Amino acid sequence: MSIPNEMRAVVIERFGGPEELKLGSIPIPEIGPREVLVNVEYAGVGVWDTFERKGGYAEMLGLKPEFPYVLGSEGAGTVAALGDEVTGFQIGDKVYAAGFLNPKGGFYAEYAAVDAGHVSIIPAGMPLREASAILGVGLTALRGIQDILQLREGESIMIAGASGGIGHLAAQLADRIGARVFAMASGEDGTAVVRKLITGTAIDGRREDWMAAARQFAPQGFDAALLTFGGGQAEAAVQYVRKGGRIAYPNGIHPEPQARPDKTINGYNGDPDPEIIQQLDSFIRAGVTVHIAHTFELKDAAACHAALEQHYPGKICLRIT
């Protein structure tokens, strides 16, 4: 595969609003011995990208990033080159990858240099577009359901924000485990999406009496809950978890759920590693998928970020090539 010296990328020259996202040409990153160069075709876009664009992670973690800066923590495409120590891949393989805060640049570009441990062959039959947007939310959902809540077959769980990126993956994962899923979605469109993906119950938290439905679904209280947003409705949802029940939420939601003396509440990060990526792969092969609400062209990245502030079910992605 012939690799040019430069690539198209959406870059920022300083932290700020969506208007800082500009299409430009920059050098292709060099790969280290344990890295894979991915010719990116689609990049997943998440709400965490806006926090990164504003400089939130740089401030929070004490980072000193170099500009021009390329966003994008997940994507899918074709293997273009391999580091000397990389095994298990061939040039031309279709892969998806995660690379949060990658110092060599993210996936809003034609090429990305990624740690080989965070790269996987796309499961057979999964389109590149969907593959590009499933890792971030999928890993975060799986960490919550499996590692933090340790959800078991037959247990009841409430997913608050079930039509969002993390939520609609968490609802599917819990359903596949064999749990009894009560999915609180948002809007008629979001509720319709979730109902197609799970065998459990999905209701519109905006329009339906979700409290009455929750009491009917789990009269003794839910064994577990995953909260993907904070605030009044999330605090109300906590009340429907039984004494001794478990509650999890991904770090970054605001405000954080308040501690309760009779329930376990834990925040967590959706950190990638080869083992959990392999576990997510197995769920994807079993039918877990991601809903893409909108696809934007690379040149329209600013409009894409503006859309993140609007209502939509599932995920949004960028078409790179």
Short mmCIF file of C-alpha atoms in Angstrom, two decimals:
data_model
loop_
_atom_site.label_atom_id
_atom_site.label_comp_id
_atom_site.label_asym_id
_atom_site.label_seq_id
_atom_site.Cartn_x
_atom_site.Cartn_y
_atom_site.Cartn_z
CA MET A 1 0.00 0.00 0.00
CA SER A 2 1.45 3.34 -1.08
CA ILE A 3 1.45 5.87 1.75
CA PRO A 4 1.73 9.60 0.96
CA ASN A 5 3.72 12.04 3.06
CA GLU A 6 0.77 14.20 4.06
CA MET A 7 -2.90 13.62 4.86
CA ARG A 8 -6.15 15.50 5.20
CA ALA A 9 -7.18 16.03 8.79
CA VAL A 10 -9.48 18.18 10.87
CA VAL A 11 -7.24 20.09 13.25
CA ILE A 12 -7.51 22.72 15.96
CA GLU A 13 -4.84 25.34 16.50
CA ARG A 14 -6.20 26.22 19.92
CA PHE A 15 -8.86 24.94 22.29
CA GLY A 16 -12.34 26.39 21.93
CA GLY A 17 -15.71 26.00 20.22
CA PRO A 18 -16.73 24.01 17.12
CA GLU A 19 -15.52 26.86 14.91
CA GLU A 20 -11.93 25.90 15.81
CA LEU A 21 -12.25 22.66 13.80
CA LYS A 22 -10.56 23.30 10.44
CA LEU A 23 -9.80 21.00 7.53
CA GLY A 24 -6.11 21.04 6.68
CA SER A 25 -3.09 19.04 5.53
CA ILE A 26 -0.54 17.68 8.01
CA PRO A 27 2.23 15.04 7.99
CA ILE A 28 1.23 11.41 8.42
CA PRO A 29 2.30 10.17 11.88
CA GLU A 30 5.22 7.77 12.10
CA ILE A 31 4.58 4.44 13.80
CA GLY A 32 6.62 2.88 16.57
CA PRO A 33 7.58 -0.81 16.74
CA ARG A 34 4.33 -1.76 18.53
CA GLU A 35 1.95 0.45 16.56
CA VAL A 36 -0.36 0.05 13.59
CA LEU A 37 -0.94 2.74 10.96
CA VAL A 38 -4.64 2.76 10.10
CA ASN A 39 -5.96 4.31 6.90
CA VAL A 40 -9.11 5.70 8.53
CA GLU A 41 -12.42 5.54 6.67
CA TYR A 42 -14.82 6.50 9.48
CA ALA A 43 -14.32 8.08 12.90
CA GLY A 44 -16.73 7.80 15.79
CA VAL A 45 -17.69 11.09 17.42
CA GLY A 46 -18.71 11.36 21.08
CA VAL A 47 -19.65 13.99 23.62
CA TRP A 48 -16.21 13.53 25.22
CA ASP A 49 -14.73 14.97 22.02
CA THR A 50 -16.27 18.35 22.83
CA PHE A 51 -14.68 18.29 26.29
CA GLU A 52 -11.34 17.50 24.69
CA ARG A 53 -11.84 20.22 22.06
CA LYS A 54 -12.40 22.80 24.80
CA GLY A 55 -9.18 21.74 26.56
CA GLY A 56 -10.95 19.99 29.42
CA TYR A 57 -8.77 16.90 29.50
CA ALA A 58 -5.58 18.90 29.06
CA GLU A 59 -6.46 20.99 32.11
CA MET A 60 -7.78 18.09 34.17
CA LEU A 61 -4.79 15.82 33.49
CA GLY A 62 -2.10 18.51 33.34
CA LEU A 63 -1.24 17.76 29.71
CA LYS A 64 0.67 20.09 27.40
CA PRO A 65 -0.57 19.18 23.92
CA GLU A 66 1.10 20.24 20.71
CA PHE A 67 -0.81 22.05 17.96
CA PRO A 68 -2.09 21.41 15.36
CA TYR A 69 -4.14 18.96 17.39
CA VAL A 70 -6.28 16.14 15.95
CA LEU A 71 -9.31 14.88 17.87
CA GLY A 72 -10.94 11.46 17.64
CA SER A 73 -10.66 8.54 20.06
CA GLU A 74 -12.10 5.76 17.87
CA GLY A 75 -12.25 4.82 14.23
CA ALA A 76 -12.23 2.11 11.59
CA GLY A 77 -10.37 1.54 8.35
CA THR A 78 -7.60 -0.49 6.72
CA VAL A 79 -4.17 -1.47 8.01
CA ALA A 80 -1.65 0.59 6.02
CA ALA A 81 1.59 -0.25 7.85
CA LEU A 82 2.83 -2.31 10.80
CA GLY A 83 5.51 -1.71 13.40
CA ASP A 84 8.40 -4.20 13.51
CA GLU A 85 7.11 -5.96 16.64
CA VAL A 86 3.44 -6.17 15.61
CA THR A 87 1.96 -9.60 14.87
CA GLY A 88 -1.54 -10.81 14.09
CA PHE A 89 -2.32 -8.26 11.36
CA GLN A 90 -1.65 -7.97 7.64
CA ILE A 91 -1.59 -4.96 5.34
CA GLY A 92 -5.14 -4.47 4.06
CA ASP A 93 -6.93 -5.92 7.09
CA LYS A 94 -10.16 -4.14 8.00
CA VAL A 95 -9.82 -3.02 11.62
CA TYR A 96 -11.35 -0.84 14.29
CA ALA A 97 -9.34 0.86 16.99
CA ALA A 98 -9.38 3.02 20.09
CA GLY A 99 -6.83 5.71 20.90
CA PHE A 100 -7.98 8.08 23.63
CA LEU A 101 -5.78 11.22 23.91
CA ASN A 102 -3.30 9.75 21.46
CA PRO A 103 -0.26 12.08 21.39
CA LYS A 104 0.28 11.17 17.71
CA GLY A 105 -3.18 12.39 16.79
CA GLY A 106 -6.71 11.06 16.72
CA PHE A 107 -9.03 9.61 14.07
CA TYR A 108 -10.33 12.86 12.53
CA ALA A 109 -7.69 12.24 9.87
CA GLU A 110 -6.90 9.98 6.93
CA TYR A 111 -4.29 8.09 8.96
CA ALA A 112 -3.84 7.30 12.66
CA ALA A 113 -0.94 5.59 14.46
CA VAL A 114 -2.43 3.34 17.15
CA ASP A 115 -1.09 0.97 19.82
CA ALA A 116 -1.53 -2.52 18.35
CA GLY A 117 -3.15 -3.68 21.60
CA HIS A 118 -6.05 -1.35 20.91
CA VAL A 119 -6.60 -2.54 17.32
CA SER A 120 -8.90 -5.43 16.37
CA ILE A 121 -10.08 -7.10 13.18
CA ILE A 122 -13.64 -6.00 12.49
CA PRO A 123 -16.11 -8.85 13.16
CA ALA A 124 -17.41 -10.40 9.94
CA GLY A 125 -20.44 -8.65 8.52
CA MET A 126 -20.06 -5.45 10.54
CA PRO A 127 -19.94 -2.33 8.33
CA LEU A 128 -16.97 0.02 8.79
CA ARG A 129 -19.25 2.90 9.71
CA GLU A 130 -20.76 1.03 12.67
CA ALA A 131 -17.37 -0.39 13.66
CA SER A 132 -15.92 3.11 13.90
CA ALA A 133 -18.43 4.21 16.53
CA ILE A 134 -18.88 1.19 18.78
CA LEU A 135 -15.62 0.89 20.72
CA GLY A 136 -15.83 3.97 22.98
CA VAL A 137 -19.43 3.45 24.05
CA GLY A 138 -19.17 -0.33 23.91
CA LEU A 139 -16.17 -0.56 26.21
CA THR A 140 -17.68 1.97 28.62
CA ALA A 141 -20.96 0.06 28.70
CA LEU A 142 -19.21 -3.29 29.16
CA ARG A 143 -16.99 -1.99 31.97
CA GLY A 144 -20.10 -0.80 33.79
CA ILE A 145 -22.26 -3.87 33.25
CA GLN A 146 -19.54 -6.48 33.74
CA ASP A 147 -16.73 -5.05 35.87
CA ILE A 148 -18.55 -2.62 38.17
CA LEU A 149 -22.10 -3.95 38.48
CA GLN A 150 -21.09 -7.60 37.91
CA LEU A 151 -24.57 -8.14 36.51
CA ARG A 152 -25.84 -11.71 36.50
CA GLU A 153 -28.45 -13.63 34.58
CA GLY A 154 -31.95 -13.12 35.97
CA GLU A 155 -31.14 -9.89 37.83
CA SER A 156 -33.11 -6.70 37.14
CA ILE A 157 -31.37 -3.57 35.90
CA MET A 158 -32.47 -0.05 35.06
CA ILE A 159 -30.55 1.68 32.25
CA ALA A 160 -31.07 5.43 32.59
CA GLY A 161 -30.34 7.13 29.27
CA ALA A 162 -30.85 3.92 27.31
CA SER A 163 -31.12 5.58 23.90
CA GLY A 164 -27.80 7.41 24.25
CA GLY A 165 -24.46 6.14 22.99
CA ILE A 166 -23.42 4.26 26.12
CA GLY A 167 -26.98 3.43 27.16
CA HIS A 168 -28.12 1.61 24.05
CA LEU A 169 -24.99 -0.58 24.15
CA ALA A 170 -25.45 -1.24 27.88
CA ALA A 171 -29.08 -2.26 27.34
CA GLN A 172 -28.04 -4.78 24.68
CA LEU A 173 -25.18 -6.18 26.78
CA ALA A 174 -27.42 -6.62 29.83
CA ASP A 175 -30.05 -8.25 27.64
CA ARG A 176 -27.48 -10.66 26.17
CA ILE A 177 -26.28 -11.62 29.65
CA GLY A 178 -29.84 -12.63 30.45
CA ALA A 179 -30.73 -9.84 32.86
CA ARG A 180 -34.21 -8.30 33.05
CA VAL A 181 -33.71 -4.92 31.38
CA PHE A 182 -35.77 -1.80 32.08
CA ALA A 183 -34.53 0.78 29.57
CA MET A 184 -35.44 4.43 30.14
CA ALA A 185 -34.98 6.08 26.75
CA SER A 186 -35.49 9.63 25.48
CA GLY A 187 -38.03 10.63 22.85
CA GLU A 188 -40.14 8.55 20.50
CA ASP A 189 -37.18 8.00 18.17
CA GLY A 190 -34.84 6.87 20.94
CA THR A 191 -37.43 4.57 22.46
CA ALA A 192 -38.12 3.00 19.06
CA VAL A 193 -34.40 2.32 18.54
CA VAL A 194 -34.01 0.57 21.90
CA ARG A 195 -37.17 -1.52 21.45
CA LYS A 196 -35.69 -2.96 18.27
CA LEU A 197 -32.45 -3.91 20.04
CA ILE A 198 -33.58 -5.64 23.25
CA THR A 199 -36.13 -8.13 24.49
CA GLY A 200 -36.65 -6.18 27.72
CA THR A 201 -38.85 -3.16 28.43
CA ALA A 202 -38.12 0.26 26.90
CA ILE A 203 -40.12 3.36 27.82
CA ASP A 204 -39.94 7.03 26.90
CA GLY A 205 -38.73 8.80 30.01
CA ARG A 206 -39.88 12.12 28.59
CA ARG A 207 -43.50 11.25 27.86
CA GLU A 208 -44.40 8.14 29.85
CA ASP A 209 -44.86 7.64 33.60
CA TRP A 210 -41.54 5.89 34.03
CA MET A 211 -41.84 5.82 37.82
CA ALA A 212 -45.06 3.81 37.73
CA ALA A 213 -43.56 1.54 35.08
CA ALA A 214 -40.43 1.02 37.20
CA ARG A 215 -42.47 0.04 40.26
CA GLN A 216 -44.47 -2.43 38.19
CA PHE A 217 -41.33 -3.89 36.56
CA ALA A 218 -39.41 -4.38 39.84
CA PRO A 219 -41.81 -4.18 42.81
CA GLN A 220 -39.01 -5.07 45.27
CA GLY A 221 -36.56 -2.64 43.66
CA PHE A 222 -33.93 -3.12 40.97
CA ASP A 223 -30.83 -5.16 41.66
CA ALA A 224 -28.70 -2.72 39.67
CA ALA A 225 -28.76 0.52 37.71
CA LEU A 226 -26.47 2.16 35.16
CA LEU A 227 -26.78 5.95 34.99
CA THR A 228 -25.47 7.68 31.87
CA PHE A 229 -26.51 11.19 32.97
CA GLY A 230 -26.73 13.14 36.20
CA GLY A 231 -29.33 15.41 37.76
CA GLY A 232 -32.83 15.13 39.14
CA GLN A 233 -34.10 12.25 37.03
CA ALA A 234 -30.97 10.21 37.74
CA GLU A 235 -31.33 10.80 41.49
CA ALA A 236 -34.97 9.75 41.25
CA ALA A 237 -33.94 6.57 39.43
CA VAL A 238 -31.58 5.67 42.29
CA GLN A 239 -34.58 5.47 44.63
CA TYR A 240 -35.90 2.47 42.69
CA VAL A 241 -32.79 0.38 43.36
CA ARG A 242 -33.29 -1.99 46.30
CA LYS A 243 -31.31 -1.83 49.52
CA GLY A 244 -27.95 -3.45 48.91
CA GLY A 245 -28.29 -2.84 45.18
CA ARG A 246 -25.47 -1.65 42.91
CA ILE A 247 -25.31 1.56 40.88
CA ALA A 248 -22.65 2.55 38.35
CA TYR A 249 -22.02 5.64 36.26
CA PRO A 250 -19.24 6.60 33.83
CA ASN A 251 -16.98 9.33 35.18
CA GLY A 252 -17.72 12.67 33.56
CA ILE A 253 -21.48 12.86 34.03
CA HIS A 254 -22.55 15.97 35.94
CA PRO A 255 -23.67 16.27 38.62
CA GLU A 256 -22.37 12.99 40.00
CA PRO A 257 -24.95 10.81 41.79
CA GLN A 258 -25.03 11.33 45.54
CA ALA A 259 -23.75 8.57 47.82
CA ARG A 260 -26.38 6.46 49.59
CA PRO A 261 -25.71 4.53 52.83
CA ASP A 262 -27.79 1.52 51.77
CA LYS A 263 -26.60 1.19 48.16
CA THR A 264 -23.26 0.88 46.40
CA ILE A 265 -22.58 3.73 43.95
CA ASN A 266 -19.38 3.70 41.87
CA GLY A 267 -18.02 5.88 39.09
CA TYR A 268 -15.65 4.33 36.58
CA ASN A 269 -13.72 4.85 33.33
CA GLY A 270 -14.18 2.92 30.09
CA ASP A 271 -10.47 2.15 29.71
CA PRO A 272 -9.52 -0.06 26.75
CA ASP A 273 -7.23 -3.07 26.97
CA PRO A 274 -6.82 -6.12 24.71
CA GLU A 275 -8.84 -8.40 27.00
CA ILE A 276 -11.97 -6.27 27.22
CA ILE A 277 -11.82 -5.44 23.50
CA GLN A 278 -11.81 -9.18 22.82
CA GLN A 279 -14.81 -9.60 25.12
CA LEU A 280 -16.68 -6.82 23.31
CA ASP A 281 -15.79 -8.51 20.00
CA SER A 282 -17.58 -11.66 21.18
CA PHE A 283 -20.74 -9.69 22.00
CA ILE A 284 -20.61 -7.97 18.61
CA ARG A 285 -20.32 -11.35 16.88
CA ALA A 286 -23.41 -12.40 18.86
CA GLY A 287 -25.41 -9.48 17.49
CA VAL A 288 -24.72 -6.42 19.66
CA THR A 289 -24.58 -3.37 17.40
CA VAL A 290 -24.51 0.44 17.41
CA HIS A 291 -27.15 2.78 16.03
CA ILE A 292 -25.78 5.62 13.88
CA ALA A 293 -28.07 8.66 13.92
CA HIS A 294 -26.04 10.96 11.63
CA THR A 295 -22.98 10.72 9.38
CA PHE A 296 -21.04 13.89 8.50
CA GLU A 297 -18.29 14.45 5.95
CA LEU A 298 -14.84 15.29 7.33
CA LYS A 299 -15.08 18.88 6.08
CA ASP A 300 -18.26 19.31 8.12
CA ALA A 301 -16.69 18.44 11.48
CA ALA A 302 -17.80 21.76 13.02
CA ALA A 303 -21.43 21.00 12.13
CA CYS A 304 -20.94 17.48 13.47
CA HIS A 305 -19.84 18.85 16.85
CA ALA A 306 -22.77 21.27 16.87
CA ALA A 307 -25.08 18.26 16.35
CA LEU A 308 -23.68 16.67 19.51
CA GLU A 309 -25.53 19.35 21.48
CA GLN A 310 -28.88 18.35 19.94
CA HIS A 311 -31.16 15.38 20.62
CA TYR A 312 -30.30 12.18 18.76
CA PRO A 313 -30.37 8.45 19.54
CA GLY A 314 -27.20 6.34 19.44
CA LYS A 315 -24.03 7.75 17.94
CA ILE A 316 -22.70 10.19 15.33
CA CYS A 317 -19.74 9.58 13.03
CA LEU A 318 -17.49 11.26 10.46
CA ARG A 319 -16.80 9.87 7.00
CA ILE A 320 -13.08 10.41 6.44
CA THR A 321 -12.54 9.05 2.90
#
